[in-house]
Amino acid sequence: MTSNILQNVNPKLFLKCDQRLITDEELNDDVRDLFDEREVFDLIRNINDPEHPLTLEELHVVDIDNIMVDNDNNRIEVLFTPTIPHCSLATLIGLTIRVQLLRSLPSRFKVRVKISPGTHNSENAINKQLGDKERVAAAMENSTLLETINNCIATVEKTTKQF
């Protein structure tokens, strides 16, 4: 799915944040535990970038400050920032984030994944694709695309507890 030519040859790297400590209360299945931005961030932070052997957190593509959780209305929105404004892999990255969240979160949540405003040349077109359920479903039927998404998510599944 990715070409041999790198678009962003020398991406800027960022420090990863510490692992979140899980409290005893969170482990108790009898207590209703609301989701927060940090839990959603932990689900997507270790997704591999399709172009570099780095995570979306290390490239600052995803950031906890760009995640909104509304437990009352069962909505989650994630804004992501491509490393360059003409990134041709932005749709793939957004789709990978969306798939990871759909696989990991309870089905009650409506998940929206969008490009951070003003950070990509094709922001509106990509946001439209990522928000279209039929396009996302069709993409998931493409075995090559699905394999690429699964490869990007592979590390996450080893380090993240599924809900």
PDB file of C-alpha atoms in Angstrom:
ATOM      1  CA  MET A   1       0.000   0.000   0.000  1.00  0.00           C
ATOM      2  CA  THR A   2       2.876   2.365   0.712  1.00  0.00           C
ATOM      3  CA  SER A   3       5.334   3.375  -1.964  1.00  0.00           C
ATOM      4  CA  ASN A   4       9.119   3.191  -1.721  1.00  0.00           C
ATOM      5  CA  ILE A   5       9.398   6.980  -1.877  1.00  0.00           C
ATOM      6  CA  LEU A   6       8.975   8.731   1.470  1.00  0.00           C
ATOM      7  CA  GLN A   7       6.878  11.888   1.440  1.00  0.00           C
ATOM      8  CA  ASN A   8       8.218  13.161   4.731  1.00  0.00           C
ATOM      9  CA  VAL A   9      11.842  12.043   4.755  1.00  0.00           C
ATOM     10  CA  ASN A  10      12.733  13.612   8.096  1.00  0.00           C
ATOM     11  CA  PRO A  11       9.640  13.865  10.336  1.00  0.00           C
ATOM     12  CA  LYS A  12       9.812  15.755  13.603  1.00  0.00           C
ATOM     13  CA  LEU A  13       9.629  13.392  16.579  1.00  0.00           C
ATOM     14  CA  PHE A  14       7.904  14.047  19.895  1.00  0.00           C
ATOM     15  CA  LEU A  15       8.255  12.451  23.325  1.00  0.00           C
ATOM     16  CA  LYS A  16       5.749   9.816  24.274  1.00  0.00           C
ATOM     17  CA  CYS A  17       3.758  10.345  27.460  1.00  0.00           C
ATOM     18  CA  ASP A  18       3.913   7.899  30.354  1.00  0.00           C
ATOM     19  CA  GLN A  19       1.648   4.878  30.542  1.00  0.00           C
ATOM     20  CA  ARG A  20      -1.591   5.553  32.394  1.00  0.00           C
ATOM     21  CA  LEU A  21      -1.885   3.903  35.795  1.00  0.00           C
ATOM     22  CA  ILE A  22      -5.004   1.791  36.143  1.00  0.00           C
ATOM     23  CA  THR A  23      -6.768   2.113  39.487  1.00  0.00           C
ATOM     24  CA  ASP A  24      -8.473  -0.684  41.431  1.00  0.00           C
ATOM     25  CA  GLU A  25     -11.805   1.037  40.815  1.00  0.00           C
ATOM     26  CA  GLU A  26     -11.294   0.769  37.056  1.00  0.00           C
ATOM     27  CA  LEU A  27     -10.717  -2.977  37.389  1.00  0.00           C
ATOM     28  CA  ASN A  28     -13.978  -3.450  39.293  1.00  0.00           C
ATOM     29  CA  ASP A  29     -16.601  -4.696  36.807  1.00  0.00           C
ATOM     30  CA  ASP A  30     -19.431  -3.727  39.168  1.00  0.00           C
ATOM     31  CA  VAL A  31     -18.676  -0.001  38.839  1.00  0.00           C
ATOM     32  CA  ARG A  32     -19.745   1.899  35.728  1.00  0.00           C
ATOM     33  CA  ASP A  33     -16.543   3.385  34.402  1.00  0.00           C
ATOM     34  CA  LEU A  34     -16.934   6.332  32.060  1.00  0.00           C
ATOM     35  CA  PHE A  35     -14.489   6.697  29.203  1.00  0.00           C
ATOM     36  CA  ASP A  36     -12.184   9.676  29.178  1.00  0.00           C
ATOM     37  CA  GLU A  37      -9.865  11.252  26.643  1.00  0.00           C
ATOM     38  CA  ARG A  38      -6.828   9.454  28.039  1.00  0.00           C
ATOM     39  CA  GLU A  39      -8.397   6.031  27.596  1.00  0.00           C
ATOM     40  CA  VAL A  40      -9.246   6.807  23.966  1.00  0.00           C
ATOM     41  CA  PHE A  41      -5.742   8.200  23.429  1.00  0.00           C
ATOM     42  CA  ASP A  42      -4.252   4.990  24.847  1.00  0.00           C
ATOM     43  CA  LEU A  43      -6.206   2.999  22.244  1.00  0.00           C
ATOM     44  CA  ILE A  44      -4.698   4.913  19.308  1.00  0.00           C
ATOM     45  CA  ARG A  45      -1.334   6.248  20.469  1.00  0.00           C
ATOM     46  CA  ASN A  46       0.631   3.133  19.446  1.00  0.00           C
ATOM     47  CA  ILE A  47      -0.809   2.803  15.948  1.00  0.00           C
ATOM     48  CA  ASN A  48       2.110   2.539  13.545  1.00  0.00           C
ATOM     49  CA  ASP A  49       2.509   5.185  10.880  1.00  0.00           C
ATOM     50  CA  PRO A  50       2.158   3.526   7.439  1.00  0.00           C
ATOM     51  CA  GLU A  51       5.250   5.346   6.119  1.00  0.00           C
ATOM     52  CA  HIS A  52       7.678   5.338   9.054  1.00  0.00           C
ATOM     53  CA  PRO A  53       8.525   2.795  11.778  1.00  0.00           C
ATOM     54  CA  LEU A  54       7.102   5.215  14.341  1.00  0.00           C
ATOM     55  CA  THR A  55       3.821   5.552  16.212  1.00  0.00           C
ATOM     56  CA  LEU A  56       1.201   8.227  15.631  1.00  0.00           C
ATOM     57  CA  GLU A  57       2.012   9.578  19.086  1.00  0.00           C
ATOM     58  CA  GLU A  58       5.728   9.897  18.325  1.00  0.00           C
ATOM     59  CA  LEU A  59       4.896  11.832  15.165  1.00  0.00           C
ATOM     60  CA  HIS A  60       2.329  13.950  17.048  1.00  0.00           C
ATOM     61  CA  VAL A  61      -0.365  12.871  14.592  1.00  0.00           C
ATOM     62  CA  VAL A  62      -2.609  12.114  17.565  1.00  0.00           C
ATOM     63  CA  ASP A  63      -2.683  14.094  20.788  1.00  0.00           C
ATOM     64  CA  ILE A  64      -4.810  13.761  23.906  1.00  0.00           C
ATOM     65  CA  ASP A  65      -5.866  17.418  23.583  1.00  0.00           C
ATOM     66  CA  ASN A  66      -7.549  16.620  20.232  1.00  0.00           C
ATOM     67  CA  ILE A  67      -9.864  13.951  21.616  1.00  0.00           C
ATOM     68  CA  MET A  68     -13.379  14.729  22.835  1.00  0.00           C
ATOM     69  CA  VAL A  69     -15.464  12.198  24.777  1.00  0.00           C
ATOM     70  CA  ASP A  70     -19.164  12.717  25.484  1.00  0.00           C
ATOM     71  CA  ASN A  71     -20.315   9.769  27.600  1.00  0.00           C
ATOM     72  CA  ASP A  72     -23.843  11.178  28.022  1.00  0.00           C
ATOM     73  CA  ASN A  73     -24.447  11.150  24.259  1.00  0.00           C
ATOM     74  CA  ASN A  74     -22.117   8.220  23.479  1.00  0.00           C
ATOM     75  CA  ARG A  75     -19.932  10.241  21.110  1.00  0.00           C
ATOM     76  CA  ILE A  76     -16.203  10.311  20.587  1.00  0.00           C
ATOM     77  CA  GLU A  77     -14.387  12.633  18.216  1.00  0.00           C
ATOM     78  CA  VAL A  78     -10.709  12.382  17.355  1.00  0.00           C
ATOM     79  CA  LEU A  79      -8.868  15.053  15.409  1.00  0.00           C
ATOM     80  CA  PHE A  80      -5.564  13.998  13.885  1.00  0.00           C
ATOM     81  CA  THR A  81      -2.795  16.060  12.323  1.00  0.00           C
ATOM     82  CA  PRO A  82      -0.860  14.713   9.324  1.00  0.00           C
ATOM     83  CA  THR A  83       2.882  15.431   9.468  1.00  0.00           C
ATOM     84  CA  ILE A  84       2.769  17.346   6.156  1.00  0.00           C
ATOM     85  CA  PRO A  85      -0.119  19.277   4.541  1.00  0.00           C
ATOM     86  CA  HIS A  86      -0.094  17.182   1.357  1.00  0.00           C
ATOM     87  CA  CYS A  87       0.190  13.725   2.999  1.00  0.00           C
ATOM     88  CA  SER A  88      -1.303  11.159   0.625  1.00  0.00           C
ATOM     89  CA  LEU A  89      -1.675   8.680   3.503  1.00  0.00           C
ATOM     90  CA  ALA A  90      -3.972  10.895   5.579  1.00  0.00           C
ATOM     91  CA  THR A  91      -7.092   8.962   4.602  1.00  0.00           C
ATOM     92  CA  LEU A  92      -5.400   5.669   5.492  1.00  0.00           C
ATOM     93  CA  ILE A  93      -4.283   7.058   8.856  1.00  0.00           C
ATOM     94  CA  GLY A  94      -7.778   8.336   9.640  1.00  0.00           C
ATOM     95  CA  LEU A  95      -9.324   5.048   8.589  1.00  0.00           C
ATOM     96  CA  THR A  96      -6.875   3.122  10.776  1.00  0.00           C
ATOM     97  CA  ILE A  97      -7.736   5.294  13.800  1.00  0.00           C
ATOM     98  CA  ARG A  98     -11.449   4.804  13.140  1.00  0.00           C
ATOM     99  CA  VAL A  99     -11.120   1.019  12.726  1.00  0.00           C
ATOM    100  CA  GLN A 100      -9.074   0.700  15.922  1.00  0.00           C
ATOM    101  CA  LEU A 101     -11.675   2.626  17.904  1.00  0.00           C
ATOM    102  CA  LEU A 102     -14.615   0.733  16.387  1.00  0.00           C
ATOM    103  CA  ARG A 103     -12.925  -2.559  17.261  1.00  0.00           C
ATOM    104  CA  SER A 104     -12.014  -1.488  20.802  1.00  0.00           C
ATOM    105  CA  LEU A 105     -14.863   0.639  22.132  1.00  0.00           C
ATOM    106  CA  PRO A 106     -18.348  -0.508  23.113  1.00  0.00           C
ATOM    107  CA  SER A 107     -20.744  -0.371  20.179  1.00  0.00           C
ATOM    108  CA  ARG A 108     -22.819   2.340  21.914  1.00  0.00           C
ATOM    109  CA  PHE A 109     -20.286   4.968  20.834  1.00  0.00           C
ATOM    110  CA  LYS A 110     -20.559   6.947  17.639  1.00  0.00           C
ATOM    111  CA  VAL A 111     -16.975   7.582  16.528  1.00  0.00           C
ATOM    112  CA  ARG A 112     -15.927  10.531  14.365  1.00  0.00           C
ATOM    113  CA  VAL A 113     -12.384  10.861  13.079  1.00  0.00           C
ATOM    114  CA  LYS A 114     -11.396  14.063  11.316  1.00  0.00           C
ATOM    115  CA  ILE A 115      -8.323  15.978  10.248  1.00  0.00           C
ATOM    116  CA  SER A 116      -7.458  18.912  12.507  1.00  0.00           C
ATOM    117  CA  PRO A 117      -8.719  22.096  10.831  1.00  0.00           C
ATOM    118  CA  GLY A 118      -6.185  23.772   8.549  1.00  0.00           C
ATOM    119  CA  THR A 119      -3.588  20.982   8.631  1.00  0.00           C
ATOM    120  CA  HIS A 120      -4.148  19.294   5.245  1.00  0.00           C
ATOM    121  CA  ASN A 121      -4.695  20.519   1.699  1.00  0.00           C
ATOM    122  CA  SER A 122      -7.597  18.080   1.142  1.00  0.00           C
ATOM    123  CA  GLU A 123      -9.085  18.313   4.622  1.00  0.00           C
ATOM    124  CA  ASN A 124     -12.750  18.584   3.564  1.00  0.00           C
ATOM    125  CA  ALA A 125     -12.617  15.711   1.056  1.00  0.00           C
ATOM    126  CA  ILE A 126     -10.842  13.390   3.500  1.00  0.00           C
ATOM    127  CA  ASN A 127     -13.205  14.270   6.359  1.00  0.00           C
ATOM    128  CA  LYS A 128     -16.140  13.510   4.050  1.00  0.00           C
ATOM    129  CA  GLN A 129     -14.664  10.077   3.218  1.00  0.00           C
ATOM    130  CA  LEU A 130     -13.941   9.252   6.858  1.00  0.00           C
ATOM    131  CA  GLY A 131     -17.459  10.263   7.902  1.00  0.00           C
ATOM    132  CA  ASP A 132     -19.216   8.174   5.238  1.00  0.00           C
ATOM    133  CA  LYS A 133     -20.211   4.782   6.684  1.00  0.00           C
ATOM    134  CA  GLU A 134     -20.644   3.224   3.250  1.00  0.00           C
ATOM    135  CA  ARG A 135     -17.174   4.300   2.103  1.00  0.00           C
ATOM    136  CA  VAL A 136     -15.614   3.014   5.313  1.00  0.00           C
ATOM    137  CA  ALA A 137     -17.460  -0.308   4.941  1.00  0.00           C
ATOM    138  CA  ALA A 138     -16.336  -0.600   1.307  1.00  0.00           C
ATOM    139  CA  ALA A 139     -12.744   0.148   2.306  1.00  0.00           C
ATOM    140  CA  MET A 140     -12.897  -2.626   4.878  1.00  0.00           C
ATOM    141  CA  GLU A 141     -13.856  -5.084   2.131  1.00  0.00           C
ATOM    142  CA  ASN A 142     -10.611  -4.325   0.259  1.00  0.00           C
ATOM    143  CA  SER A 143      -8.259  -7.085   1.438  1.00  0.00           C
ATOM    144  CA  THR A 144      -5.071  -5.154   0.610  1.00  0.00           C
ATOM    145  CA  LEU A 145      -6.253  -2.077   2.476  1.00  0.00           C
ATOM    146  CA  LEU A 146      -7.454  -4.170   5.406  1.00  0.00           C
ATOM    147  CA  GLU A 147      -4.060  -5.890   5.615  1.00  0.00           C
ATOM    148  CA  THR A 148      -2.320  -2.499   5.711  1.00  0.00           C
ATOM    149  CA  ILE A 149      -4.672  -1.284   8.458  1.00  0.00           C
ATOM    150  CA  ASN A 150      -4.125  -4.476  10.455  1.00  0.00           C
ATOM    151  CA  ASN A 151      -0.351  -4.057  10.146  1.00  0.00           C
ATOM    152  CA  CYS A 152      -0.609  -0.502  11.488  1.00  0.00           C
ATOM    153  CA  ILE A 153      -2.749  -1.708  14.394  1.00  0.00           C
ATOM    154  CA  ALA A 154      -0.724  -4.854  15.181  1.00  0.00           C
ATOM    155  CA  THR A 155       1.442  -3.220  17.857  1.00  0.00           C
ATOM    156  CA  VAL A 156      -1.568  -1.614  19.521  1.00  0.00           C
ATOM    157  CA  GLU A 157      -3.280  -4.945  20.022  1.00  0.00           C
ATOM    158  CA  LYS A 158      -0.234  -6.290  21.863  1.00  0.00           C
ATOM    159  CA  THR A 159      -0.099  -3.344  24.282  1.00  0.00           C
ATOM    160  CA  THR A 160      -3.764  -2.402  24.803  1.00  0.00           C
ATOM    161  CA  LYS A 161      -6.506  -4.154  26.729  1.00  0.00           C
ATOM    162  CA  GLN A 162      -9.600  -4.589  24.543  1.00  0.00           C
ATOM    163  CA  PHE A 163     -12.889  -3.399  26.097  1.00  0.00           C
TER     164      PHE A 163
END
